[in-house]
CSV table of C-alpha atoms in Angstrom, one decimal:
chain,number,residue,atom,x,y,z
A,16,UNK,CA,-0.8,148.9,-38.2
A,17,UNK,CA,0.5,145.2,-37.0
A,18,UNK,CA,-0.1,144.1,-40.6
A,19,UNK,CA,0.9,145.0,-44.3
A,20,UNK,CA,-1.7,147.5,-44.6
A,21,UNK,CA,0.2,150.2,-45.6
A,22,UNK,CA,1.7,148.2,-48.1
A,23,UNK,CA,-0.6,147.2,-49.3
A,24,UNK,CA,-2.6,150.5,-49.8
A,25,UNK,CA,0.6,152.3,-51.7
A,26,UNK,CA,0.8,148.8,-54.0
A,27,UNK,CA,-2.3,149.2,-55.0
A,28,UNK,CA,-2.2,152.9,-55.2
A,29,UNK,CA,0.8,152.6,-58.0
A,30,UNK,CA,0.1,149.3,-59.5
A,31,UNK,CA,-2.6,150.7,-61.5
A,32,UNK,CA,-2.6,153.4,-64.6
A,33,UNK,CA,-3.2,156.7,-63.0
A,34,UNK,CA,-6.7,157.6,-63.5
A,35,UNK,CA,-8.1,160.3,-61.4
A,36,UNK,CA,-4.7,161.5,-60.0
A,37,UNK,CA,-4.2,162.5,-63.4
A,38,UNK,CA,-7.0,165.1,-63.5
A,39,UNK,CA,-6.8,166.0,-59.9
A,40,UNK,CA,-3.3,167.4,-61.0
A,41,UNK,CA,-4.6,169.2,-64.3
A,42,UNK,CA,-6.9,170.8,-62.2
A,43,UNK,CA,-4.6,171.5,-59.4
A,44,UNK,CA,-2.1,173.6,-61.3
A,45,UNK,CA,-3.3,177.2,-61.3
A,46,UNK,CA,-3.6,176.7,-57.6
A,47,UNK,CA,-0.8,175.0,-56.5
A,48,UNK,CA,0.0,172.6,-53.9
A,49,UNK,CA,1.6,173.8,-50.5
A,50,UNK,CA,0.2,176.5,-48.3
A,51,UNK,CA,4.1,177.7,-48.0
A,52,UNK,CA,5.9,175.9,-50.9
A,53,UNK,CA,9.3,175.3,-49.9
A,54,UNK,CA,10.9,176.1,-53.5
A,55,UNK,CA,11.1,179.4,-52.7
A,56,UNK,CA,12.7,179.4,-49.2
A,57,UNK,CA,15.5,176.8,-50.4
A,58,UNK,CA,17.9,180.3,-51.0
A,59,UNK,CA,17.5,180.3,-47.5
A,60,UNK,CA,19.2,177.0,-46.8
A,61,UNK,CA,23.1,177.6,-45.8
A,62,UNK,CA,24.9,176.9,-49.0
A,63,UNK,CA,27.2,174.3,-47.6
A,64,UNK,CA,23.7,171.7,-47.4
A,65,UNK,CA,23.5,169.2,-50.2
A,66,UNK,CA,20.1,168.6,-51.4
A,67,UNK,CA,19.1,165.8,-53.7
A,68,UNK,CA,15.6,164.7,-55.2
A,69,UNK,CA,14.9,161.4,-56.5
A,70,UNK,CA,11.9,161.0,-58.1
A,71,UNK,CA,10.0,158.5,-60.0
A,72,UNK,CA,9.2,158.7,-63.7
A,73,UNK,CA,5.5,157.0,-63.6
A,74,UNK,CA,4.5,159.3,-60.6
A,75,UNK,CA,1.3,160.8,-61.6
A,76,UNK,CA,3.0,163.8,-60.4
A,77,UNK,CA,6.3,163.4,-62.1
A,78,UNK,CA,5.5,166.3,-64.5
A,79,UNK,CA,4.6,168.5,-61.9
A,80,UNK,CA,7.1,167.1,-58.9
A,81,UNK,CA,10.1,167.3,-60.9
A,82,UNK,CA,9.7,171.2,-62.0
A,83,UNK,CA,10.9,171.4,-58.0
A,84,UNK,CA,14.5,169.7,-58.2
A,85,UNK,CA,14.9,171.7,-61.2
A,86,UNK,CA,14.1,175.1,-59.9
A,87,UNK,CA,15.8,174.2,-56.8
A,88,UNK,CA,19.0,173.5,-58.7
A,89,UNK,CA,18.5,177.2,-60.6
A,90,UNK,CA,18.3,178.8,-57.3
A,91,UNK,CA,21.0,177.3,-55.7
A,92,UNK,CA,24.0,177.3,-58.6
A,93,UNK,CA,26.7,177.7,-56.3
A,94,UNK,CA,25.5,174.4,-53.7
A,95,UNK,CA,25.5,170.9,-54.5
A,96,UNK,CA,21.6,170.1,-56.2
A,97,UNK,CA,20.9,166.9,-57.5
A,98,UNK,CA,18.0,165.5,-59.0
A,99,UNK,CA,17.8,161.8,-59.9
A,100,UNK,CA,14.8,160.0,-61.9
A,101,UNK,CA,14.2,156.4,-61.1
A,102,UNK,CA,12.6,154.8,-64.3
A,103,UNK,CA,9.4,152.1,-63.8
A,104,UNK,CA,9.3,153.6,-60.6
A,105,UNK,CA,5.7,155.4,-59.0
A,106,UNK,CA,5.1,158.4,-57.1
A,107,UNK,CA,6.0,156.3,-53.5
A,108,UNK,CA,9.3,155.2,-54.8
A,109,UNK,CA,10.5,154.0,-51.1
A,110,UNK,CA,7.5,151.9,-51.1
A,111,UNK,CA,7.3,150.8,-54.9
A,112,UNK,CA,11.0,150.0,-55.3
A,113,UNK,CA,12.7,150.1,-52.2
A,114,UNK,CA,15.5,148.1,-53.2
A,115,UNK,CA,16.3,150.5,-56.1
A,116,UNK,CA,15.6,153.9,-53.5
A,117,UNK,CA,17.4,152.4,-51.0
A,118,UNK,CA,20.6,151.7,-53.4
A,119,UNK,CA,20.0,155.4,-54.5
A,120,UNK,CA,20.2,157.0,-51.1
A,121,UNK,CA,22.7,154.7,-49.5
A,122,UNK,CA,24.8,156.2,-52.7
A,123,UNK,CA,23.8,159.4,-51.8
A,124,UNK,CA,24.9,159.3,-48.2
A,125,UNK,CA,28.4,157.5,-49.3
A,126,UNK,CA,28.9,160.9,-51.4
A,127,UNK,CA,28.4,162.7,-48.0
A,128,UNK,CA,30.5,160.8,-46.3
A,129,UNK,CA,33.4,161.0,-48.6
A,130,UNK,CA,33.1,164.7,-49.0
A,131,UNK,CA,33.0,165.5,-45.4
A,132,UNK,CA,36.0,163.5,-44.6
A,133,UNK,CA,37.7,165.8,-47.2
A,134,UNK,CA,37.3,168.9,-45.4
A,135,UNK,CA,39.2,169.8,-42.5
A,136,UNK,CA,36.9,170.8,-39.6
A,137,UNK,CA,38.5,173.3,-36.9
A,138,UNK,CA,39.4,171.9,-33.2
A,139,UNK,CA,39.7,173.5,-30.2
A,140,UNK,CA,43.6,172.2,-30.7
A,141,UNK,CA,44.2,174.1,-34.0
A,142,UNK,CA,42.3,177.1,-33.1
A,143,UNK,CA,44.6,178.2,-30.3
């Protein structure tokens, strides 16, 4: 779209009380969401790959959503997990705060940074 539509379809999607969604999820639960949820396959992930979830506390999926980062973070105890909540923030927090997401993964990539420039990485030089 050339205009804000977007925007302006996720605004009004969080600015309200969840109504529906609320339901939708109740209802949703014995089923389940993904046709291959990826919970399960994150073992699968090398171990050397952070992973961090942020989510936002007034999702309407926030109970649900967050069960993920925290399984995640069971199955992977010897890799870096993280799981951040961003408070007053909906279920699109790019678009419903993206000053506050973007501080959050701007952080986040920082933390990379820094950790990769603390581990030596093998050349062709000091492998001979």
């Amino acid at each position: 779209f050339q205009d804000d539509t977007i925007c302006d379809y996720l605004y009004h999607c969080n600015a309200q009380s969840p109504s529906a969604e609320i339901a939708f999820v109740n209802m949703q639960i014995p089923y389940g969401w993904a046709k291959n949820p990826m919970v399960p396959r994150m073992t699968q992930l090398r171990q050397d790959v952070p992973i961090t979830f942020i989510y936002g506390t007034d999702s309407f999926t926030f109970r649900m959503d967050k069960k993920a980062g925290e399984q995640t973070k069971m199955l992977r105890k010897d890799s870096y997990v993280d799981v951040m909540y961003l408070q007053d923030v909906g279920h699109h927090v790019y678009a419903d705060k993206p000053d506050k997401f973007n501080k959050k993964v701007v952080s986040i990539c920082e933390d990379v940074d820094r950790a990769l420039k603390s581990i030596t990485i093998p050349t062709m030089e000091t492998s001979l």
